[in-house]
Backbone as XML, in Angstrom:
<?xml version="1.0"?>
<chain id="A" units="angstrom">
  <residue number="1" name="HIS">
    <atom name="N" x="63.509" y="64.616" z="13.122"/>
    <atom name="CA" x="64.946" y="64.405" z="12.991"/>
    <atom name="C" x="65.236" y="62.944" z="12.609"/>
  </residue>
  <residue number="2" name="VAL">
    <atom name="N" x="64.587" y="62.001" z="13.253"/>
    <atom name="CA" x="64.790" y="60.583" z="12.950"/>
    <atom name="C" x="64.377" y="60.288" z="11.516"/>
  </residue>
  <residue number="3" name="ARG">
    <atom name="N" x="63.263" y="60.887" z="11.109"/>
    <atom name="CA" x="62.781" y="60.656" z="9.754"/>
    <atom name="C" x="63.800" y="61.113" z="8.713"/>
  </residue>
  <residue number="4" name="SER">
    <atom name="N" x="64.416" y="62.255" z="8.895"/>
    <atom name="CA" x="65.377" y="62.742" z="7.927"/>
    <atom name="C" x="66.614" y="61.834" z="7.863"/>
  </residue>
  <residue number="5" name="ARG">
    <atom name="N" x="67.000" y="61.261" z="8.976"/>
    <atom name="CA" x="68.121" y="60.319" z="8.988"/>
    <atom name="C" x="67.765" y="59.079" z="8.171"/>
  </residue>
  <residue number="6" name="ARG">
    <atom name="N" x="66.536" y="58.588" z="8.347"/>
    <atom name="CA" x="66.087" y="57.426" z="7.573"/>
    <atom name="C" x="66.043" y="57.747" z="6.087"/>
  </residue>
  <residue number="7" name="GLN">
    <atom name="N" x="65.571" y="58.925" z="5.761"/>
    <atom name="CA" x="65.522" y="59.330" z="4.358"/>
    <atom name="C" x="66.929" y="59.385" z="3.764"/>
  </residue>
  <residue number="8" name="ARG">
    <atom name="N" x="67.870" y="59.915" z="4.509"/>
    <atom name="CA" x="69.263" y="59.968" z="4.023"/>
    <atom name="C" x="69.807" y="58.562" z="3.808"/>
  </residue>
  <residue number="9" name="GLN">
    <atom name="N" x="69.529" y="57.665" z="4.747"/>
    <atom name="CA" x="70.001" y="56.291" z="4.614"/>
    <atom name="C" x="69.398" y="55.630" z="3.381"/>
  </residue>
  <residue number="10" name="MET">
    <atom name="N" x="68.114" y="55.883" z="3.128"/>
    <atom name="CA" x="67.467" y="55.308" z="1.945"/>
    <atom name="C" x="68.073" y="55.880" z="0.672"/>
  </residue>
  <residue number="11" name="CYS">
    <atom name="N" x="68.356" y="57.168" z="0.672"/>
    <atom name="CA" x="68.973" y="57.795" z="-0.506"/>
    <atom name="C" x="70.353" y="57.213" z="-0.769"/>
  </residue>
  <residue number="12" name="ILE">
    <atom name="N" x="71.112" y="57.002" z="0.285"/>
    <atom name="CA" x="72.450" y="56.418" z="0.132"/>
    <atom name="C" x="72.341" y="55.012" z="-0.434"/>
  </residue>
  <residue number="13" name="ARG">
    <atom name="N" x="71.402" y="54.206" z="0.089"/>
    <atom name="CA" x="71.220" y="52.848" z="-0.432"/>
    <atom name="C" x="70.788" y="52.878" z="-1.893"/>
  </residue>
  <residue number="14" name="ASP">
    <atom name="N" x="69.883" y="53.794" z="-2.227"/>
    <atom name="CA" x="69.429" y="53.914" z="-3.619"/>
    <atom name="C" x="70.585" y="54.304" z="-4.531"/>
  </residue>
  <residue number="15" name="ARG">
    <atom name="N" x="71.397" y="55.259" z="-4.091"/>
    <atom name="CA" x="72.536" y="55.715" z="-4.893"/>
    <atom name="C" x="73.546" y="54.579" z="-5.070"/>
  </residue>
  <residue number="16" name="ASP">
    <atom name="N" x="73.800" y="53.825" z="-4.012"/>
    <atom name="CA" x="74.727" y="52.702" z="-4.107"/>
    <atom name="C" x="74.203" y="51.639" z="-5.067"/>
  </residue>
  <residue number="17" name="ALA">
    <atom name="N" x="72.905" y="51.357" z="-4.988"/>
    <atom name="CA" x="72.298" y="50.369" z="-5.890"/>
    <atom name="C" x="72.367" y="50.847" z="-7.322"/>
  </residue>
  <residue number="18" name="GLU">
    <atom name="N" x="72.132" y="52.136" z="-7.537"/>
    <atom name="CA" x="72.206" y="52.703" z="-8.884"/>
    <atom name="C" x="73.626" y="52.616" z="-9.428"/>
  </residue>
  <residue number="19" name="SER">
    <atom name="N" x="74.607" y="52.939" z="-8.603"/>
    <atom name="CA" x="76.007" y="52.854" z="-9.023"/>
    <atom name="C" x="76.384" y="51.421" z="-9.384"/>
  </residue>
  <residue number="20" name="GLU">
    <atom name="N" x="75.902" y="50.473" z="-8.605"/>
    <atom name="CA" x="76.173" y="49.067" z="-8.869"/>
    <atom name="C" x="75.527" y="48.638" z="-10.190"/>
  </residue>
  <residue number="21" name="THR">
    <atom name="N" x="74.322" y="49.090" z="-10.437"/>
    <atom name="CA" x="73.625" y="48.764" z="-11.676"/>
    <atom name="C" x="74.361" y="49.337" z="-12.884"/>
  </residue>
  <residue number="22" name="ILE">
    <atom name="N" x="74.830" y="50.556" z="-12.768"/>
    <atom name="CA" x="75.592" y="51.180" z="-13.861"/>
    <atom name="C" x="76.877" y="50.402" z="-14.106"/>
  </residue>
  <residue number="23" name="ALA">
    <atom name="N" x="77.577" y="50.045" z="-13.054"/>
    <atom name="CA" x="78.817" y="49.280" z="-13.199"/>
    <atom name="C" x="78.558" y="47.926" z="-13.862"/>
  </residue>
  <residue number="24" name="GLU">
    <atom name="N" x="77.472" y="47.269" z="-13.488"/>
    <atom name="CA" x="77.126" y="45.982" z="-14.100"/>
    <atom name="C" x="76.814" y="46.152" z="-15.584"/>
  </residue>
  <residue number="25" name="PHE">
    <atom name="N" x="76.094" y="47.222" z="-15.925"/>
    <atom name="CA" x="75.776" y="47.489" z="-17.329"/>
    <atom name="C" x="77.059" y="47.683" z="-18.133"/>
  </residue>
  <residue number="26" name="ILE">
    <atom name="N" x="77.950" y="48.495" z="-17.621"/>
    <atom name="CA" x="79.211" y="48.774" z="-18.325"/>
    <atom name="C" x="80.020" y="47.495" z="-18.497"/>
  </residue>
  <residue number="27" name="GLN">
    <atom name="N" x="80.119" y="46.709" z="-17.457"/>
    <atom name="CA" x="80.896" y="45.471" z="-17.532"/>
    <atom name="C" x="80.298" y="44.487" z="-18.524"/>
  </residue>
  <residue number="28" name="SER">
    <atom name="N" x="78.988" y="44.411" z="-18.586"/>
    <atom name="CA" x="78.347" y="43.419" z="-19.449"/>
    <atom name="C" x="78.091" y="43.923" z="-20.869"/>
  </residue>
  <residue number="29" name="HIS">
    <atom name="N" x="78.448" y="45.171" z="-21.161"/>
    <atom name="CA" x="78.205" y="45.734" z="-22.491"/>
    <atom name="C" x="79.477" y="46.333" z="-23.097"/>
  </residue>
  <residue number="30" name="GLN">
    <atom name="N" x="80.607" y="45.712" z="-22.831"/>
    <atom name="CA" x="81.857" y="46.205" z="-23.389"/>
    <atom name="C" x="81.810" y="46.161" z="-24.922"/>
  </residue>
  <residue number="31" name="LEU">
    <atom name="N" x="82.370" y="47.192" z="-25.543"/>
    <atom name="CA" x="82.350" y="47.314" z="-26.997"/>
    <atom name="C" x="83.712" y="47.033" z="-27.601"/>
  </residue>
  <residue number="32" name="PRO">
    <atom name="N" x="83.741" y="46.468" z="-28.804"/>
    <atom name="CA" x="85.003" y="46.331" z="-29.521"/>
    <atom name="C" x="85.562" y="47.719" z="-29.854"/>
  </residue>
  <residue number="33" name="ALA">
    <atom name="N" x="86.856" y="47.795" z="-30.042"/>
    <atom name="CA" x="87.509" y="49.078" z="-30.299"/>
    <atom name="C" x="86.940" y="49.785" z="-31.529"/>
  </residue>
  <residue number="34" name="ASP">
    <atom name="N" x="86.507" y="49.032" z="-32.521"/>
    <atom name="CA" x="86.041" y="49.645" z="-33.769"/>
    <atom name="C" x="84.545" y="49.958" z="-33.780"/>
  </residue>
  <residue number="35" name="THR">
    <atom name="N" x="83.863" y="49.821" z="-32.655"/>
    <atom name="CA" x="82.431" y="50.123" z="-32.578"/>
    <atom name="C" x="82.230" y="51.470" z="-31.892"/>
  </residue>
  <residue number="36" name="LEU">
    <atom name="N" x="81.610" y="52.390" z="-32.611"/>
    <atom name="CA" x="81.290" y="53.688" z="-32.030"/>
    <atom name="C" x="80.163" y="53.527" z="-31.014"/>
  </residue>
  <residue number="37" name="ILE">
    <atom name="N" x="80.187" y="54.334" z="-29.980"/>
    <atom name="CA" x="79.173" y="54.215" z="-28.939"/>
    <atom name="C" x="77.760" y="54.339" z="-29.506"/>
  </residue>
  <residue number="38" name="ALA">
    <atom name="N" x="77.551" y="55.238" z="-30.436"/>
    <atom name="CA" x="76.218" y="55.431" z="-31.008"/>
    <atom name="C" x="75.788" y="54.252" z="-31.876"/>
  </residue>
  <residue number="39" name="ASP">
    <atom name="N" x="76.743" y="53.419" z="-32.294"/>
    <atom name="CA" x="76.442" y="52.270" z="-33.147"/>
    <atom name="C" x="76.267" y="50.969" z="-32.365"/>
  </residue>
  <residue number="40" name="ALA">
    <atom name="N" x="76.364" y="51.038" z="-31.047"/>
    <atom name="CA" x="76.219" y="49.826" z="-30.230"/>
    <atom name="C" x="74.832" y="49.227" z="-30.432"/>
  </residue>
  <residue number="41" name="SER">
    <atom name="N" x="74.784" y="47.925" z="-30.547"/>
    <atom name="CA" x="73.530" y="47.234" z="-30.867"/>
    <atom name="C" x="72.516" y="47.238" z="-29.720"/>
  </residue>
  <residue number="42" name="PHE">
    <atom name="N" x="72.951" y="47.525" z="-28.513"/>
    <atom name="CA" x="72.042" y="47.438" z="-27.376"/>
    <atom name="C" x="71.219" y="48.701" z="-27.138"/>
  </residue>
  <residue number="43" name="TRP">
    <atom name="N" x="71.477" y="49.774" z="-27.875"/>
    <atom name="CA" x="70.682" y="50.992" z="-27.702"/>
    <atom name="C" x="69.376" y="50.895" z="-28.476"/>
  </residue>
  <residue number="44" name="SER">
    <atom name="N" x="68.355" y="51.548" z="-27.963"/>
    <atom name="CA" x="67.128" y="51.721" z="-28.741"/>
    <atom name="C" x="67.407" y="52.820" z="-29.779"/>
  </residue>
  <residue number="45" name="ASP">
    <atom name="N" x="66.517" y="52.962" z="-30.740"/>
    <atom name="CA" x="66.700" y="54.014" z="-31.744"/>
    <atom name="C" x="66.749" y="55.392" z="-31.089"/>
  </residue>
  <residue number="46" name="ALA">
    <atom name="N" x="65.895" y="55.625" z="-30.107"/>
    <atom name="CA" x="65.861" y="56.921" z="-29.419"/>
    <atom name="C" x="67.165" y="57.174" z="-28.653"/>
  </residue>
  <residue number="47" name="GLN">
    <atom name="N" x="67.687" y="56.146" z="-27.993"/>
    <atom name="CA" x="68.953" y="56.298" z="-27.270"/>
    <atom name="C" x="70.091" y="56.570" z="-28.238"/>
  </residue>
  <residue number="48" name="ARG">
    <atom name="N" x="70.109" y="55.838" z="-29.333"/>
    <atom name="CA" x="71.144" y="56.007" z="-30.351"/>
    <atom name="C" x="71.119" y="57.435" z="-30.901"/>
  </residue>
  <residue number="49" name="GLN">
    <atom name="N" x="69.934" y="57.932" z="-31.192"/>
    <atom name="CA" x="69.783" y="59.281" z="-31.717"/>
    <atom name="C" x="70.247" y="60.313" z="-30.686"/>
  </residue>
  <residue number="50" name="PHE">
    <atom name="N" x="69.849" y="60.131" z="-29.436"/>
    <atom name="CA" x="70.252" y="61.051" z="-28.373"/>
    <atom name="C" x="71.773" y="61.106" z="-28.248"/>
  </residue>
  <residue number="51" name="ILE">
    <atom name="N" x="72.417" y="59.951" z="-28.224"/>
    <atom name="CA" x="73.869" y="59.886" z="-28.089"/>
    <atom name="C" x="74.548" y="60.593" z="-29.261"/>
  </residue>
  <residue number="52" name="ALA">
    <atom name="N" x="74.105" y="60.294" z="-30.462"/>
    <atom name="CA" x="74.701" y="60.912" z="-31.651"/>
    <atom name="C" x="74.514" y="62.429" z="-31.632"/>
  </residue>
  <residue number="53" name="GLU">
    <atom name="N" x="73.342" y="62.887" z="-31.258"/>
    <atom name="CA" x="73.066" y="64.324" z="-31.212"/>
    <atom name="C" x="73.920" y="65.023" z="-30.166"/>
  </residue>
  <residue number="54" name="GLN">
    <atom name="N" x="74.076" y="64.400" z="-29.020"/>
    <atom name="CA" x="74.866" y="65.013" z="-27.951"/>
    <atom name="C" x="76.323" y="65.171" z="-28.368"/>
  </residue>
  <residue number="55" name="ILE">
    <atom name="N" x="76.855" y="64.156" z="-29.013"/>
    <atom name="CA" x="78.250" y="64.216" z="-29.456"/>
    <atom name="C" x="78.407" y="65.261" z="-30.557"/>
  </residue>
  <residue number="56" name="LYS">
    <atom name="N" x="77.525" y="65.225" z="-31.538"/>
    <atom name="CA" x="77.616" y="66.131" z="-32.685"/>
    <atom name="C" x="77.500" y="67.592" z="-32.263"/>
  </residue>
  <residue number="57" name="ALA">
    <atom name="N" x="76.595" y="67.880" z="-31.360"/>
    <atom name="CA" x="76.338" y="69.262" z="-30.949"/>
    <atom name="C" x="77.244" y="69.730" z="-29.817"/>
  </residue>
  <residue number="58" name="ASP">
    <atom name="N" x="78.099" y="68.843" z="-29.321"/>
    <atom name="CA" x="78.907" y="69.151" z="-28.141"/>
    <atom name="C" x="77.994" y="69.722" z="-27.044"/>
  </residue>
  <residue number="59" name="ALA">
    <atom name="N" x="76.882" y="69.054" z="-26.869"/>
    <atom name="CA" x="75.832" y="69.478" z="-25.934"/>
    <atom name="C" x="76.226" y="69.170" z="-24.489"/>
  </residue>
  <residue number="60" name="PRO">
    <atom name="N" x="75.422" y="69.647" z="-23.542"/>
    <atom name="CA" x="75.751" y="69.432" z="-22.127"/>
    <atom name="C" x="75.975" y="67.961" z="-21.744"/>
  </residue>
  <residue number="61" name="TRP">
    <atom name="N" x="75.257" y="67.045" z="-22.372"/>
    <atom name="CA" x="75.421" y="65.633" z="-22.041"/>
    <atom name="C" x="76.628" y="65.008" z="-22.745"/>
  </residue>
  <residue number="62" name="ALA">
    <atom name="N" x="77.300" y="65.735" z="-23.619"/>
    <atom name="CA" x="78.419" y="65.173" z="-24.383"/>
    <atom name="C" x="79.519" y="64.641" z="-23.472"/>
  </residue>
  <residue number="63" name="LEU">
    <atom name="N" x="79.805" y="65.338" z="-22.393"/>
    <atom name="CA" x="80.849" y="64.881" z="-21.458"/>
    <atom name="C" x="80.460" y="63.546" z="-20.833"/>
  </residue>
  <residue number="64" name="ILE">
    <atom name="N" x="79.216" y="63.400" z="-20.449"/>
    <atom name="CA" x="78.745" y="62.141" z="-19.850"/>
    <atom name="C" x="78.796" y="61.025" z="-20.888"/>
  </residue>
  <residue number="65" name="VAL">
    <atom name="N" x="78.375" y="61.331" z="-22.114"/>
    <atom name="CA" x="78.426" y="60.343" z="-23.196"/>
    <atom name="C" x="79.877" y="59.924" z="-23.442"/>
  </residue>
  <residue number="66" name="ASP">
    <atom name="N" x="80.791" y="60.881" z="-23.418"/>
    <atom name="CA" x="82.204" y="60.575" z="-23.615"/>
    <atom name="C" x="82.737" y="59.684" z="-22.490"/>
  </residue>
  <residue number="67" name="GLN">
    <atom name="N" x="82.344" y="59.960" z="-21.273"/>
    <atom name="CA" x="82.775" y="59.123" z="-20.146"/>
    <atom name="C" x="82.207" y="57.715" z="-20.277"/>
  </residue>
  <residue number="68" name="LEU">
    <atom name="N" x="80.963" y="57.614" z="-20.691"/>
    <atom name="CA" x="80.353" y="56.303" z="-20.909"/>
    <atom name="C" x="81.070" y="55.577" z="-22.039"/>
  </residue>
  <residue number="69" name="ASN">
    <atom name="N" x="81.404" y="56.297" z="-23.093"/>
    <atom name="CA" x="82.142" y="55.712" z="-24.215"/>
    <atom name="C" x="83.471" y="55.118" z="-23.746"/>
  </residue>
  <residue number="70" name="GLU">
    <atom name="N" x="84.195" y="55.873" z="-22.958"/>
    <atom name="CA" x="85.474" y="55.375" z="-22.432"/>
    <atom name="C" x="85.263" y="54.121" z="-21.587"/>
  </residue>
  <residue number="71" name="ALA">
    <atom name="N" x="84.254" y="54.144" z="-20.745"/>
    <atom name="CA" x="83.987" y="52.990" z="-19.882"/>
    <atom name="C" x="83.587" y="51.763" z="-20.701"/>
  </residue>
  <residue number="72" name="LEU">
    <atom name="N" x="82.783" y="51.964" z="-21.731"/>
    <atom name="CA" x="82.330" y="50.841" z="-22.554"/>
    <atom name="C" x="83.435" y="50.283" z="-23.451"/>
  </residue>
  <residue number="73" name="HIS">
    <atom name="N" x="84.511" y="51.034" z="-23.644"/>
    <atom name="CA" x="85.645" y="50.574" z="-24.440"/>
    <atom name="C" x="86.855" y="50.198" z="-23.578"/>
  </residue>
  <residue number="74" name="ALA">
    <atom name="N" x="86.691" y="50.166" z="-22.264"/>
    <atom name="CA" x="87.825" y="49.924" z="-21.371"/>
    <atom name="C" x="88.520" y="48.602" z="-21.642"/>
  </residue>
  <residue number="75" name="ASP">
    <atom name="N" x="87.772" y="47.537" z="-21.858"/>
    <atom name="CA" x="88.391" y="46.232" z="-22.123"/>
    <atom name="C" x="89.151" y="46.246" z="-23.441"/>
  </residue>
  <residue number="76" name="ALA">
    <atom name="N" x="88.607" y="46.889" z="-24.458"/>
    <atom name="CA" x="89.268" y="46.956" z="-25.765"/>
    <atom name="C" x="90.570" y="47.743" z="-25.661"/>
  </residue>
  <residue number="77" name="VAL">
    <atom name="N" x="90.538" y="48.824" z="-24.907"/>
    <atom name="CA" x="91.751" y="49.644" z="-24.727"/>
    <atom name="C" x="92.812" y="48.846" z="-23.968"/>
  </residue>
  <residue number="78" name="ALA">
    <atom name="N" x="92.391" y="48.165" z="-22.908"/>
    <atom name="CA" x="93.331" y="47.357" z="-22.117"/>
    <atom name="C" x="93.941" y="46.248" z="-22.960"/>
  </residue>
  <residue number="79" name="ALA">
    <atom name="N" x="93.135" y="45.608" z="-23.805"/>
    <atom name="CA" x="93.639" y="44.526" z="-24.647"/>
    <atom name="C" x="94.642" y="45.046" z="-25.676"/>
  </residue>
  <residue number="80" name="SER">
    <atom name="N" x="94.419" y="46.244" z="-26.166"/>
    <atom name="CA" x="95.342" y="46.806" z="-27.166"/>
    <atom name="C" x="96.662" y="47.244" z="-26.560"/>
  </residue>
  <residue number="81" name="GLN">
    <atom name="N" x="96.694" y="47.428" z="-25.271"/>
    <atom name="CA" x="97.908" y="47.879" z="-24.586"/>
    <atom name="C" x="98.737" y="46.737" z="-24.032"/>
  </residue>
  <residue number="82" name="SER">
    <atom name="N" x="98.213" y="45.516" z="-24.144"/>
    <atom name="CA" x="98.990" y="44.391" z="-23.596"/>
    <atom name="C" x="99.666" y="43.598" z="-24.673"/>
  </residue>
</chain>
């Protein structure tokens, strides 16, 4: 019983660290309004291809890619609204 509690605590810490890492990535990789997510310079060729394929095929990951796109353009959207 104690072991499972420790495992849960470790999972929670890992999830929190992962969420923080994702938030840091999004904040430090904001895109200009005219840059498509698949055209961002920080992706590898494989990542770029995956993103483009997911969007084009409306594949299962397309929703996640769309959410990431919105997050990566948040500063550009905010600037255009002020």
